[in-house]
JSON list of C-alpha atoms in Angstrom, two decimals:
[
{"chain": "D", "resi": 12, "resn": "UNK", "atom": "CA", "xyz": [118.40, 96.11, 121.46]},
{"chain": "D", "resi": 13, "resn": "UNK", "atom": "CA", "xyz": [118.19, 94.52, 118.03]},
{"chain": "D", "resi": 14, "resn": "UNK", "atom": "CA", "xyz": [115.13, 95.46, 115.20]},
{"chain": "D", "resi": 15, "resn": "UNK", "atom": "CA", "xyz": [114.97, 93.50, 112.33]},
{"chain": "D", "resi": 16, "resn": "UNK", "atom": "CA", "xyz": [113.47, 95.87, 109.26]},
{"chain": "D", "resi": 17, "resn": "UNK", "atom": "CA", "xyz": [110.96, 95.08, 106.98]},
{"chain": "D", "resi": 18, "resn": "UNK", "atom": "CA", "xyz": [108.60, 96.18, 104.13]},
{"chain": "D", "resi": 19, "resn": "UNK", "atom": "CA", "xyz": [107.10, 95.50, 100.72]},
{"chain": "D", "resi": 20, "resn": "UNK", "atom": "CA", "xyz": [107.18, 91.81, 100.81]},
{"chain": "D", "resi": 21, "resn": "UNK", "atom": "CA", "xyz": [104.73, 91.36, 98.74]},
{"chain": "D", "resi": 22, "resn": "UNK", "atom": "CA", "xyz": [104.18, 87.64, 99.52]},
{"chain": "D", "resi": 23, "resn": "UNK", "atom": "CA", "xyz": [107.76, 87.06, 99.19]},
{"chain": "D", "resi": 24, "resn": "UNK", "atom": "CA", "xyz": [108.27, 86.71, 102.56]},
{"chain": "D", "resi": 25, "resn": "UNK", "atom": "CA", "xyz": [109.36, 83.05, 102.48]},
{"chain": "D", "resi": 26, "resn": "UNK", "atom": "CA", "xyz": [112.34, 84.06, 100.57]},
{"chain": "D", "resi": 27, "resn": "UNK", "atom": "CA", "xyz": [113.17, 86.06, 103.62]},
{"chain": "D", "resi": 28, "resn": "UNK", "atom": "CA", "xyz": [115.82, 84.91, 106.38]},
{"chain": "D", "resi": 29, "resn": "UNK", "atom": "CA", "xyz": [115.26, 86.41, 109.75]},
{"chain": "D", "resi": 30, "resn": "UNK", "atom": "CA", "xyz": [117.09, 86.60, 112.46]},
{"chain": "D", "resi": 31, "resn": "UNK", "atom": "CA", "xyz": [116.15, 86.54, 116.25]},
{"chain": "D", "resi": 32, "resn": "UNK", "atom": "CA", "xyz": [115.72, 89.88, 117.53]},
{"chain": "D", "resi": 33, "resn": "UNK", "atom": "CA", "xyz": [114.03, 92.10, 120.27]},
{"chain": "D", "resi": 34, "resn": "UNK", "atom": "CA", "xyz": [111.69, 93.63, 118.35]},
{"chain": "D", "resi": 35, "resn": "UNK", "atom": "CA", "xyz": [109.99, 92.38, 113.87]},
{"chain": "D", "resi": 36, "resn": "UNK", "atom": "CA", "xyz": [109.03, 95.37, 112.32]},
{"chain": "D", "resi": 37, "resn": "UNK", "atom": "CA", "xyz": [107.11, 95.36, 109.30]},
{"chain": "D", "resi": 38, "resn": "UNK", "atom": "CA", "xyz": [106.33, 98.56, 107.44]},
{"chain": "D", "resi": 39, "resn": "UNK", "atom": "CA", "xyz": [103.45, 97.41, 105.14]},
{"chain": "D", "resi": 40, "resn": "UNK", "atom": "CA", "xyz": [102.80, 95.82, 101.85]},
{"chain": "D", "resi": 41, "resn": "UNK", "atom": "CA", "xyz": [102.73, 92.44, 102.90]},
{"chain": "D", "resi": 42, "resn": "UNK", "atom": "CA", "xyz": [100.22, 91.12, 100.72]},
{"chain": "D", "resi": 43, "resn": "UNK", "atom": "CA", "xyz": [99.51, 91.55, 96.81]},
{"chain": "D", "resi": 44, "resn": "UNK", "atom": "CA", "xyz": [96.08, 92.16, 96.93]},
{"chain": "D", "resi": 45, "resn": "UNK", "atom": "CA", "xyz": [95.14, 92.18, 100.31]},
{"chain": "D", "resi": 46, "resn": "UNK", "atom": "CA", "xyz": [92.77, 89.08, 100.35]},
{"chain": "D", "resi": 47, "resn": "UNK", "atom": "CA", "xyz": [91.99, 87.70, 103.45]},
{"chain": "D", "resi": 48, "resn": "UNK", "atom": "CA", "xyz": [93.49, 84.03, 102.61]},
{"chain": "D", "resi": 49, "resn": "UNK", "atom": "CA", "xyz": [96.98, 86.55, 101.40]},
{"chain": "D", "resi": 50, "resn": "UNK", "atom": "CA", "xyz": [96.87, 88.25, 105.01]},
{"chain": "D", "resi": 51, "resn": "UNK", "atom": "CA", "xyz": [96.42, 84.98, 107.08]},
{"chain": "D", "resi": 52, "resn": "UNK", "atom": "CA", "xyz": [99.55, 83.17, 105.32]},
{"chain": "D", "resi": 53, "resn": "UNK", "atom": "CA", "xyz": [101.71, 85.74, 105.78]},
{"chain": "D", "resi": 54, "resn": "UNK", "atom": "CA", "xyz": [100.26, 86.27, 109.20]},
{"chain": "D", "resi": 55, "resn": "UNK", "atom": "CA", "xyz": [101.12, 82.62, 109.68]},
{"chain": "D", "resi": 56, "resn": "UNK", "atom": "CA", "xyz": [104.86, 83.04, 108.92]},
{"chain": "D", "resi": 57, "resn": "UNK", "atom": "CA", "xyz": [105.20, 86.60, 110.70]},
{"chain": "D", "resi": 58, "resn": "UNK", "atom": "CA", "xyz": [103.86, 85.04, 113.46]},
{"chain": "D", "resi": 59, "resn": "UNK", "atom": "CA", "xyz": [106.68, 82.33, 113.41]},
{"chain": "D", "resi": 60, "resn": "UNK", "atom": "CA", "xyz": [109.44, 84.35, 113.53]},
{"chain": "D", "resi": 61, "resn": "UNK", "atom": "CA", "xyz": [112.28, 84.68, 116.49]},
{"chain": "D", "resi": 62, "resn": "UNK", "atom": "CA", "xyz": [111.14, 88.27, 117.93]},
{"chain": "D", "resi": 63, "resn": "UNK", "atom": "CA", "xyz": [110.44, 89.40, 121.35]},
{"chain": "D", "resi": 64, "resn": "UNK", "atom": "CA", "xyz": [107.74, 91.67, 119.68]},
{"chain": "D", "resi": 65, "resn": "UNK", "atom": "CA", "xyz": [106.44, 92.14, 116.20]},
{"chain": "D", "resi": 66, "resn": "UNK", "atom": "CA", "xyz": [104.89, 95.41, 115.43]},
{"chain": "D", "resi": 67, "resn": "UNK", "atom": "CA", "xyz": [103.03, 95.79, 111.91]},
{"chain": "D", "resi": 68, "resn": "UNK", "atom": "CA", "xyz": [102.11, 98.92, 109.21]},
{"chain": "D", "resi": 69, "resn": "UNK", "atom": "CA", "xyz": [99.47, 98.09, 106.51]},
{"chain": "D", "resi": 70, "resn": "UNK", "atom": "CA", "xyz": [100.82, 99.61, 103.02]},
{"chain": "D", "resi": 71, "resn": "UNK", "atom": "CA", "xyz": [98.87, 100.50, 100.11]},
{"chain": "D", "resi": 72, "resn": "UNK", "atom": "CA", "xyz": [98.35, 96.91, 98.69]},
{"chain": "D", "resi": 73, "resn": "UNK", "atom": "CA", "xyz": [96.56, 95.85, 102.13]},
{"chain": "D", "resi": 74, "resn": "UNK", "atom": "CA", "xyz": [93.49, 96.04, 100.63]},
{"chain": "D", "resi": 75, "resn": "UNK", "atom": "CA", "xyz": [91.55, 94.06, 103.81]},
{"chain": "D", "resi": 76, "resn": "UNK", "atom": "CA", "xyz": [92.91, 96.57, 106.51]},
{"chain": "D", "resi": 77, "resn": "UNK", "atom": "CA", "xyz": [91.33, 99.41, 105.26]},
{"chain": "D", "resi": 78, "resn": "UNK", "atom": "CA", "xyz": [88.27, 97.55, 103.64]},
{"chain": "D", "resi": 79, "resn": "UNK", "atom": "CA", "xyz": [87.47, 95.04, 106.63]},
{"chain": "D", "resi": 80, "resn": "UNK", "atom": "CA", "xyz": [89.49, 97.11, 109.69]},
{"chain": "D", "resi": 81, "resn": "UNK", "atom": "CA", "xyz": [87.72, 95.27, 112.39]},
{"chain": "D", "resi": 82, "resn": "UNK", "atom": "CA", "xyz": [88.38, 91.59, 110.98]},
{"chain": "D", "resi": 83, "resn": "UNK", "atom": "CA", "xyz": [92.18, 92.69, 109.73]},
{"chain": "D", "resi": 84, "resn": "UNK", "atom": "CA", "xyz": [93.19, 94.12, 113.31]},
{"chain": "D", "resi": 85, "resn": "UNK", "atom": "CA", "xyz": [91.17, 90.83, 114.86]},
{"chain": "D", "resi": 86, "resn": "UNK", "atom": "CA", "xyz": [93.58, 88.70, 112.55]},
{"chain": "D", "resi": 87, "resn": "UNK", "atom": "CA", "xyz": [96.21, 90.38, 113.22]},
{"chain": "D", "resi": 88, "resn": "UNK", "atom": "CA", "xyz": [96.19, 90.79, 117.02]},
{"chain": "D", "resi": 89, "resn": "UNK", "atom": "CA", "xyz": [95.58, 86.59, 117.15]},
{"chain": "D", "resi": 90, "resn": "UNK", "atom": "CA", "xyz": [98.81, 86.09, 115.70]},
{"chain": "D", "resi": 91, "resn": "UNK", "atom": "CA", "xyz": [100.32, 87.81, 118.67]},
{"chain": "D", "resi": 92, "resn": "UNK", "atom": "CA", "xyz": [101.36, 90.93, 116.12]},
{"chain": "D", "resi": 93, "resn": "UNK", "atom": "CA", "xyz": [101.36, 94.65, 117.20]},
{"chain": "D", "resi": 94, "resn": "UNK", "atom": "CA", "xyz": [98.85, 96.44, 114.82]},
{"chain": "D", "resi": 95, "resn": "UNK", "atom": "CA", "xyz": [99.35, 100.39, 113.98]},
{"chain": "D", "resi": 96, "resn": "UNK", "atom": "CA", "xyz": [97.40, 102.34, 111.80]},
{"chain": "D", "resi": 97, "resn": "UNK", "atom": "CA", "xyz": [97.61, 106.44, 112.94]},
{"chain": "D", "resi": 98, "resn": "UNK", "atom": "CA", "xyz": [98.44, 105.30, 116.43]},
{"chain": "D", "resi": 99, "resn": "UNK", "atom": "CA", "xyz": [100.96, 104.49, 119.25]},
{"chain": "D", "resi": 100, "resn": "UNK", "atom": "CA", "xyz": [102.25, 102.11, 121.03]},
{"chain": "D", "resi": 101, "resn": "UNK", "atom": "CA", "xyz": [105.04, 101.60, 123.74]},
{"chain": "D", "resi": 102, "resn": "UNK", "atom": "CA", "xyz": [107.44, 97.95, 122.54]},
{"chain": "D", "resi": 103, "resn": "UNK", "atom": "CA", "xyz": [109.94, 97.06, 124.52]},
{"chain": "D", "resi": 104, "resn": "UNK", "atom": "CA", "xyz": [111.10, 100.51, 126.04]},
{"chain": "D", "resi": 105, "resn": "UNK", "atom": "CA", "xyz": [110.52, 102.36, 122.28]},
{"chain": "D", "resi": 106, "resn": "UNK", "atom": "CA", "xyz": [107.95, 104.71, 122.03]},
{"chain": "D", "resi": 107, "resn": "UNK", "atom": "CA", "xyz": [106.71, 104.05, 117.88]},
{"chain": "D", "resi": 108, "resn": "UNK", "atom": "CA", "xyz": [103.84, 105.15, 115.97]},
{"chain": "D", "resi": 109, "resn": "UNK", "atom": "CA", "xyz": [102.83, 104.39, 112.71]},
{"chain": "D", "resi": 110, "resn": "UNK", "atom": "CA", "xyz": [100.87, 105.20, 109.71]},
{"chain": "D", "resi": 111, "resn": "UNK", "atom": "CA", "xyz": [99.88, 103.54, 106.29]},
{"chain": "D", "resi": 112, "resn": "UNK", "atom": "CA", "xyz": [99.27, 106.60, 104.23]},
{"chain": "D", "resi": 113, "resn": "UNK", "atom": "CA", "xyz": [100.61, 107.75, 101.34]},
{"chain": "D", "resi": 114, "resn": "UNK", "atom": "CA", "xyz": [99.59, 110.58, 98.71]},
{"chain": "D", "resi": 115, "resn": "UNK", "atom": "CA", "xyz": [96.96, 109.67, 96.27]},
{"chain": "D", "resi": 116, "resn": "UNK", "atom": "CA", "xyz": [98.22, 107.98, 93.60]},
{"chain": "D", "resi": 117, "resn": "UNK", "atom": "CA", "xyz": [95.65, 105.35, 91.36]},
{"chain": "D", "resi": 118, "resn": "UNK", "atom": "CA", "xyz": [93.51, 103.28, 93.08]},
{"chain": "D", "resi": 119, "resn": "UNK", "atom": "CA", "xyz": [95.19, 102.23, 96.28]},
{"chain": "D", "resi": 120, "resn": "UNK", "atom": "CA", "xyz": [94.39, 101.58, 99.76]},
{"chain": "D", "resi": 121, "resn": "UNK", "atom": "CA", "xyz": [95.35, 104.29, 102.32]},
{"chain": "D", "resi": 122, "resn": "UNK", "atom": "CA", "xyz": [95.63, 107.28, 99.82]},
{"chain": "D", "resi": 123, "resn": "UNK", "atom": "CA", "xyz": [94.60, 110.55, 101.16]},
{"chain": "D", "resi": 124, "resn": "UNK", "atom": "CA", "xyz": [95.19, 113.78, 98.16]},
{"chain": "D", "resi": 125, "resn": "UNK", "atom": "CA", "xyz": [98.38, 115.90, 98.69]},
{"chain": "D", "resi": 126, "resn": "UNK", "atom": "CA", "xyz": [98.05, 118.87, 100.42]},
{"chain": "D", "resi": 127, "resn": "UNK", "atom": "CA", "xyz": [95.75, 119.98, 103.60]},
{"chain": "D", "resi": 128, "resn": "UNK", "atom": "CA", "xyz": [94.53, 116.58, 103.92]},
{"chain": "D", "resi": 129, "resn": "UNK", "atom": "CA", "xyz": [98.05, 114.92, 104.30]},
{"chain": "D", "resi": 130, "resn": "UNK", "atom": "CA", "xyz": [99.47, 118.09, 106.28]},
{"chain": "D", "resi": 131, "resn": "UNK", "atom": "CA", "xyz": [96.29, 117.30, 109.06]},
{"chain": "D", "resi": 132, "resn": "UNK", "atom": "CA", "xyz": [97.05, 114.03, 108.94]},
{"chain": "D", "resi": 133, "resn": "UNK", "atom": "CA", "xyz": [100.45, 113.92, 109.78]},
{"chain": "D", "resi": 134, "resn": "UNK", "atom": "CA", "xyz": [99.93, 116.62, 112.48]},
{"chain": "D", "resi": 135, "resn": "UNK", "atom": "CA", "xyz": [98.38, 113.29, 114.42]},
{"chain": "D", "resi": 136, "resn": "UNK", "atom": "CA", "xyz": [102.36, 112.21, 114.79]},
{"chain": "D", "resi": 137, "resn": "UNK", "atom": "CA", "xyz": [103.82, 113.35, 118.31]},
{"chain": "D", "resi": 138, "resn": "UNK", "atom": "CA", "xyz": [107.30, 114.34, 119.75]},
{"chain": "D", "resi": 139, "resn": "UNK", "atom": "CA", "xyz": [109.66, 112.31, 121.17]},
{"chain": "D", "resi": 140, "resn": "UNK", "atom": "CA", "xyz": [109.51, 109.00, 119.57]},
{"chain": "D", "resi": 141, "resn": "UNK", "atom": "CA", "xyz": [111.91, 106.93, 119.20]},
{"chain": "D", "resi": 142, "resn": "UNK", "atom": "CA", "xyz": [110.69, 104.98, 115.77]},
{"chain": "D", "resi": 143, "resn": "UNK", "atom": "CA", "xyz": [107.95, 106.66, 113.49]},
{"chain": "D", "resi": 144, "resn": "UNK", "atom": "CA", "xyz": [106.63, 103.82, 110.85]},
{"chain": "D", "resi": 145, "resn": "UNK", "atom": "CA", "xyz": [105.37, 104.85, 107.49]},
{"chain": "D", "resi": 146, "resn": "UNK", "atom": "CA", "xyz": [104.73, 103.11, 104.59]},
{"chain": "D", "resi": 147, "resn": "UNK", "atom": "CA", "xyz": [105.98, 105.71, 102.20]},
{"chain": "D", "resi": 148, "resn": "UNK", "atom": "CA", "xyz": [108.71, 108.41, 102.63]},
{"chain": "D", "resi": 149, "resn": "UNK", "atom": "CA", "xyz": [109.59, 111.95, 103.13]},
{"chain": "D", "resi": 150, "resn": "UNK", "atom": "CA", "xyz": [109.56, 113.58, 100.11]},
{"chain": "D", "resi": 151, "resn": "UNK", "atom": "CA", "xyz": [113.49, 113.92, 98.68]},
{"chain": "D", "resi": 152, "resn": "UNK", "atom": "CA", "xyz": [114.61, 110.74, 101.14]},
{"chain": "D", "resi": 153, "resn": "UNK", "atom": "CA", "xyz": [114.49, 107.33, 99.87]},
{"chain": "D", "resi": 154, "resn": "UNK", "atom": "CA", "xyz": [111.45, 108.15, 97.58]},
{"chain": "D", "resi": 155, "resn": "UNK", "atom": "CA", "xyz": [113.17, 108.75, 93.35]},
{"chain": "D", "resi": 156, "resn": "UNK", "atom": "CA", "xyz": [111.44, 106.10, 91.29]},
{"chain": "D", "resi": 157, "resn": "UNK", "atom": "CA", "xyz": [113.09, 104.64, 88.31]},
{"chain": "D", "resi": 158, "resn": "UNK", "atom": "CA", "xyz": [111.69, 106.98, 86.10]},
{"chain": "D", "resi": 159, "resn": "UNK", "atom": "CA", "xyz": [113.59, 109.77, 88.20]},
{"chain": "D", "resi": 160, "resn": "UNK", "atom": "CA", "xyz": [110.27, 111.17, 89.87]},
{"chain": "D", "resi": 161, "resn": "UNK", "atom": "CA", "xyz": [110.46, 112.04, 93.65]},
{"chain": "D", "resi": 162, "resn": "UNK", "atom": "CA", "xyz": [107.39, 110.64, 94.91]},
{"chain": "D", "resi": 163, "resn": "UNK", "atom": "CA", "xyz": [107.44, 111.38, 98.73]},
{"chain": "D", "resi": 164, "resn": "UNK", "atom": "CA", "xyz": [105.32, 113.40, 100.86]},
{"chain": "D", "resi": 165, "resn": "UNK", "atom": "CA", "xyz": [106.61, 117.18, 101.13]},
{"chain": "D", "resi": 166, "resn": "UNK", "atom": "CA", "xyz": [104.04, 117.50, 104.51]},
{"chain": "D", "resi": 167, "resn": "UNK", "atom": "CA", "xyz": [105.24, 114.03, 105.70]},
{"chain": "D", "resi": 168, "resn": "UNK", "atom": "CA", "xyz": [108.94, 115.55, 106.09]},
{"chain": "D", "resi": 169, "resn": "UNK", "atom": "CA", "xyz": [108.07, 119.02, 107.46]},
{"chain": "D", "resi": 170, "resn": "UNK", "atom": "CA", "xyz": [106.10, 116.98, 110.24]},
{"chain": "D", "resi": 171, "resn": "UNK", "atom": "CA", "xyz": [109.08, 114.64, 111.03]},
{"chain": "D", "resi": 172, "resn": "UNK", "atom": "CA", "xyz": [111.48, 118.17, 111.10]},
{"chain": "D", "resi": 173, "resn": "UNK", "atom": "CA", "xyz": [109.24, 119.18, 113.70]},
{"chain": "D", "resi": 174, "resn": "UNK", "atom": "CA", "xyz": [109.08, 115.77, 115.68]},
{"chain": "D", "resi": 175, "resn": "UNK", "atom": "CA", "xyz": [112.69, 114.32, 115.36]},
{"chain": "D", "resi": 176, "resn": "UNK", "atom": "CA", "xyz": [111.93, 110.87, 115.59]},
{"chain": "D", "resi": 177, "resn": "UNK", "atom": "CA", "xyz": [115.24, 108.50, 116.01]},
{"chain": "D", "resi": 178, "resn": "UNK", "atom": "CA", "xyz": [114.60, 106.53, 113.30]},
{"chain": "D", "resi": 179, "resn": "UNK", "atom": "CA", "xyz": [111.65, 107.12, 110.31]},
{"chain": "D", "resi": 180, "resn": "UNK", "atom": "CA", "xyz": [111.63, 103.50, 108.65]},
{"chain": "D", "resi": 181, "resn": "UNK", "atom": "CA", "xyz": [109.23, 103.33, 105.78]},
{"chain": "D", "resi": 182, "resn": "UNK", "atom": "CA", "xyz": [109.49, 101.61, 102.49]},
{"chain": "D", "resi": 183, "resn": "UNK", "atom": "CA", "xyz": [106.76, 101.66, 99.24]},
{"chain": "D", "resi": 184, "resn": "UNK", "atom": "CA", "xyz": [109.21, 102.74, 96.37]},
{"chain": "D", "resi": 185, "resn": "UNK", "atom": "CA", "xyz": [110.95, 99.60, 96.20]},
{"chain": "D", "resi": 186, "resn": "UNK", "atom": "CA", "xyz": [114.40, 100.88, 93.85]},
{"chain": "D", "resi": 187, "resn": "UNK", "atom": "CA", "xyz": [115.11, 103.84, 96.90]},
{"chain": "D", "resi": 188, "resn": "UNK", "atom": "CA", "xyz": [116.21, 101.16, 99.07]},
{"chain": "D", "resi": 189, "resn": "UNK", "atom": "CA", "xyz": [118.58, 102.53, 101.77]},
{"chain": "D", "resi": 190, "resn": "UNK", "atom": "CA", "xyz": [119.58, 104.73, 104.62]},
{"chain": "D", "resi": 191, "resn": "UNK", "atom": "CA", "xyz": [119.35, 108.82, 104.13]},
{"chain": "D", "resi": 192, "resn": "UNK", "atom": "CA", "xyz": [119.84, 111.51, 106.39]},
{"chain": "D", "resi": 193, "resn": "UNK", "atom": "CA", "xyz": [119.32, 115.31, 106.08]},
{"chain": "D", "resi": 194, "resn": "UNK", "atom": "CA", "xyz": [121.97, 117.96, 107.28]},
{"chain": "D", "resi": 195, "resn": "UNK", "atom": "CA", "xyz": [120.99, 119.37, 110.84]},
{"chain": "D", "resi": 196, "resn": "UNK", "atom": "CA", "xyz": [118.51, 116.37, 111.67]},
{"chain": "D", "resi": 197, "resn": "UNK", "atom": "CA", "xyz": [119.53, 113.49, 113.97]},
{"chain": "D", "resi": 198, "resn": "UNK", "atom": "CA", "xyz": [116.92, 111.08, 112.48]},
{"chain": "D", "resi": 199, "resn": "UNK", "atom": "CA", "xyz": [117.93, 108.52, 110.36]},
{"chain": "D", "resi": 200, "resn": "UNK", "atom": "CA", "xyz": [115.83, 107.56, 107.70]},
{"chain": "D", "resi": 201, "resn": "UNK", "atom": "CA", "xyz": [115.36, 104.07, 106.34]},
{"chain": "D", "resi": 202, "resn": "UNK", "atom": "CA", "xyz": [114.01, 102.98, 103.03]},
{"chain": "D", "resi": 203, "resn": "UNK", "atom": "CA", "xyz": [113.70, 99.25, 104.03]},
{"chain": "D", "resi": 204, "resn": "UNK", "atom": "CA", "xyz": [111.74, 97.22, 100.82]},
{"chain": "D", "resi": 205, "resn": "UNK", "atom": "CA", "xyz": [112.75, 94.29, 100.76]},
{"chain": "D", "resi": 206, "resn": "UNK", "atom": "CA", "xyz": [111.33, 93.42, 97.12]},
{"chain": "D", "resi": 207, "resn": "UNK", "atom": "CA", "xyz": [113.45, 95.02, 94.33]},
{"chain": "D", "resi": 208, "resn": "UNK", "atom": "CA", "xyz": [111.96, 96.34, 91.22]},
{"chain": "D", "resi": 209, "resn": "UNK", "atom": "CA", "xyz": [114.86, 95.79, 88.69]},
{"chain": "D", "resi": 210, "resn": "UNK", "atom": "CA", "xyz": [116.49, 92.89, 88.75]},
{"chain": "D", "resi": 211, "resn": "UNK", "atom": "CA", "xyz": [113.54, 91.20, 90.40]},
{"chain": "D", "resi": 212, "resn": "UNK", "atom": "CA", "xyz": [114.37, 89.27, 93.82]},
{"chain": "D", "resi": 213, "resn": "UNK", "atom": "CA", "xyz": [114.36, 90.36, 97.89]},
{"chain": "D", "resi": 214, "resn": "UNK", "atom": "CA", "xyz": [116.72, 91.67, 99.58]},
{"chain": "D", "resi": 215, "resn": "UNK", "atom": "CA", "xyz": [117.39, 90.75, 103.03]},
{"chain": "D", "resi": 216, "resn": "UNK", "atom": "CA", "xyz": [116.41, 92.22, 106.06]},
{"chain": "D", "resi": 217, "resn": "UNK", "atom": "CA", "xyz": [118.04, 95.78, 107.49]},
{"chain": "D", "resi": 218, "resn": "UNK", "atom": "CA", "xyz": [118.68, 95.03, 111.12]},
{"chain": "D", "resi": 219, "resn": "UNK", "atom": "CA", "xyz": [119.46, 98.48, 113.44]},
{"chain": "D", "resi": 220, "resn": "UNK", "atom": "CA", "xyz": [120.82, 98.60, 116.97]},
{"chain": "D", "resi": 221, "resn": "UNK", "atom": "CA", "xyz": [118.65, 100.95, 119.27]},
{"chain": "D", "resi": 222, "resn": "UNK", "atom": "CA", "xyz": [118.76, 101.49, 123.04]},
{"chain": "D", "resi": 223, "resn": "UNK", "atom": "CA", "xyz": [115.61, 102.74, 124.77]},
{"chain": "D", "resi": 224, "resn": "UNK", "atom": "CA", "xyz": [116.12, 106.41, 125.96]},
{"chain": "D", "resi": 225, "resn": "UNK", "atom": "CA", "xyz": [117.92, 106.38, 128.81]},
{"chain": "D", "resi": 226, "resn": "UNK", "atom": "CA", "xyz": [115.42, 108.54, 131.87]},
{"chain": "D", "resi": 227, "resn": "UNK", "atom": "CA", "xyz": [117.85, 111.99, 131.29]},
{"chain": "D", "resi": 228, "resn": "UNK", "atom": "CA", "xyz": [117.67, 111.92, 127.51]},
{"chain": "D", "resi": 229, "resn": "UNK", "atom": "CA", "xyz": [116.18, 115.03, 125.87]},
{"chain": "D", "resi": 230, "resn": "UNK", "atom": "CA", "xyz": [113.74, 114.80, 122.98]},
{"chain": "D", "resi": 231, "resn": "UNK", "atom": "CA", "xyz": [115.64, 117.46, 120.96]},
{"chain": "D", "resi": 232, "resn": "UNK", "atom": "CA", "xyz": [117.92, 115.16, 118.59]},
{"chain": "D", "resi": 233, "resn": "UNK", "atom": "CA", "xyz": [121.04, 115.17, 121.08]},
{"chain": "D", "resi": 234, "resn": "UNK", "atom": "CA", "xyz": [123.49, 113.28, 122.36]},
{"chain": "D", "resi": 235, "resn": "UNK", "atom": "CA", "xyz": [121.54, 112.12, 125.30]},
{"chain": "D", "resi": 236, "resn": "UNK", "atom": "CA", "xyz": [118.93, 110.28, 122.57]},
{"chain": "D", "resi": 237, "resn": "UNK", "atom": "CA", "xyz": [121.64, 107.48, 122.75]},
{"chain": "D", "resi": 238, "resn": "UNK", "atom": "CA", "xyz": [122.72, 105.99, 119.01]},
{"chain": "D", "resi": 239, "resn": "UNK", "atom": "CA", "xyz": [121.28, 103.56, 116.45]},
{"chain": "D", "resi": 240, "resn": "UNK", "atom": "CA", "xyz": [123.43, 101.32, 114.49]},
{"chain": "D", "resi": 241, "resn": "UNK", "atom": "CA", "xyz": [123.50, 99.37, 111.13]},
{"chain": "D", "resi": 242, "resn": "UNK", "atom": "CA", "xyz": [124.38, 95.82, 112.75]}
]
């Protein structure tokens, strides 16, 4: 099964080539601003794309989801688009759940303050997924700015230690672009932005081959998961 990878288009997303694939995933920061008229053109062009499914993350510029959640979700769910915000769904034999949250950090949409409120919040992610969908990383994984500070969430990674999702694709710091992957863990972690910070520009989409779990396969990180690859 083929996923095409995004994030952090930033209304850039015409730049973008996409290929056809099973399932569009976009993990947030689609818009500048999050205006309405920002939300339905990319909405417009998402929408458009070759994808059996299309499954969507708001980020910290998507001002209108967390402002105007009824009318963003009704927008969204007319294009034919998979909305998640602290919530599951099942796409195409993949169990996936995603979140927009990151830690506090100016005046952003979807910040909650370090600490117990970002430690309950991520004890709202269950086991045995096969994609988890955040907007920012795991602290120490695809999260060192360009001023050398690590700006992902300690709690998010102790929660995804605990969970073992497949695949944690997430995106936000824009220069950490790329695939990590901790000793001992079978997830693989994606930093997928597709806006770069320095030189300026997108980079294309990351598409990943997945399988659904097969009915025998374990939740525990082993072989019987069955294997992602980098297409």
């Amino acid at each position: 099964m083929r996923l095409v990878l995004l994030s952090d288009t930033h209304m850039h997303h015409e730049a973008l080539t996409v290929p056809p694939c099973d399932v569009l995933i976009h993990a947030g920061d689609f818009t500048r601003r999050g205006r309405r008229q920002e939300v339905e053109e990319f909405l417009r062009w998402f929408s458009l794309r070759e994808a059996r499914e299309k499954v969507l993350i708001a980020g910290n510029h998507d001002f209108l989801c967390e402002e105007a959640p009824d009318l963003a979700r009704a927008l969204i769910q007319e294009a034919g688009v998979r909305y998640l915000q602290d919530e599951e769904a099942h796409v195409a034999g993949l169990r996936i759940w995603g979140s927009p949250m990151t830690p506090r950090f100016g005046q952003w949409a979807f910040n909650l303050d370090r600490g117990p409120d970002l430690a309950a919040h991520w004890q709202r992610i269950p086991e045995g997924l096969d994609l988890l969908i955040t907007h920012g990383p795991p602290s120490g994984l695809g999260d060192r700015t360009w001023s050398g500070v690590s700006a992902g969430c300690e709690d998010l990674l102790a929660r995804v230690r605990q969970v073992r999702p497949r695949l944690h694709v997430f995106g936000h710091i824009h220069e950490a672009h790329g695939e990590y992957t901790l000793p001992g863990l079978a997830t693989r972690f994606l930093n997928v932005s597709n806006c770069r910070l320095m030189p300026f520009g997108v980079r294309p989409p990351l598409v990943v081959e997945l399988e659904p779990r097969s009915p025998r396969s374990t939740t525990d990180g082993g072989p019987e998961e069955g294997g992602a690859s980098v297409a």
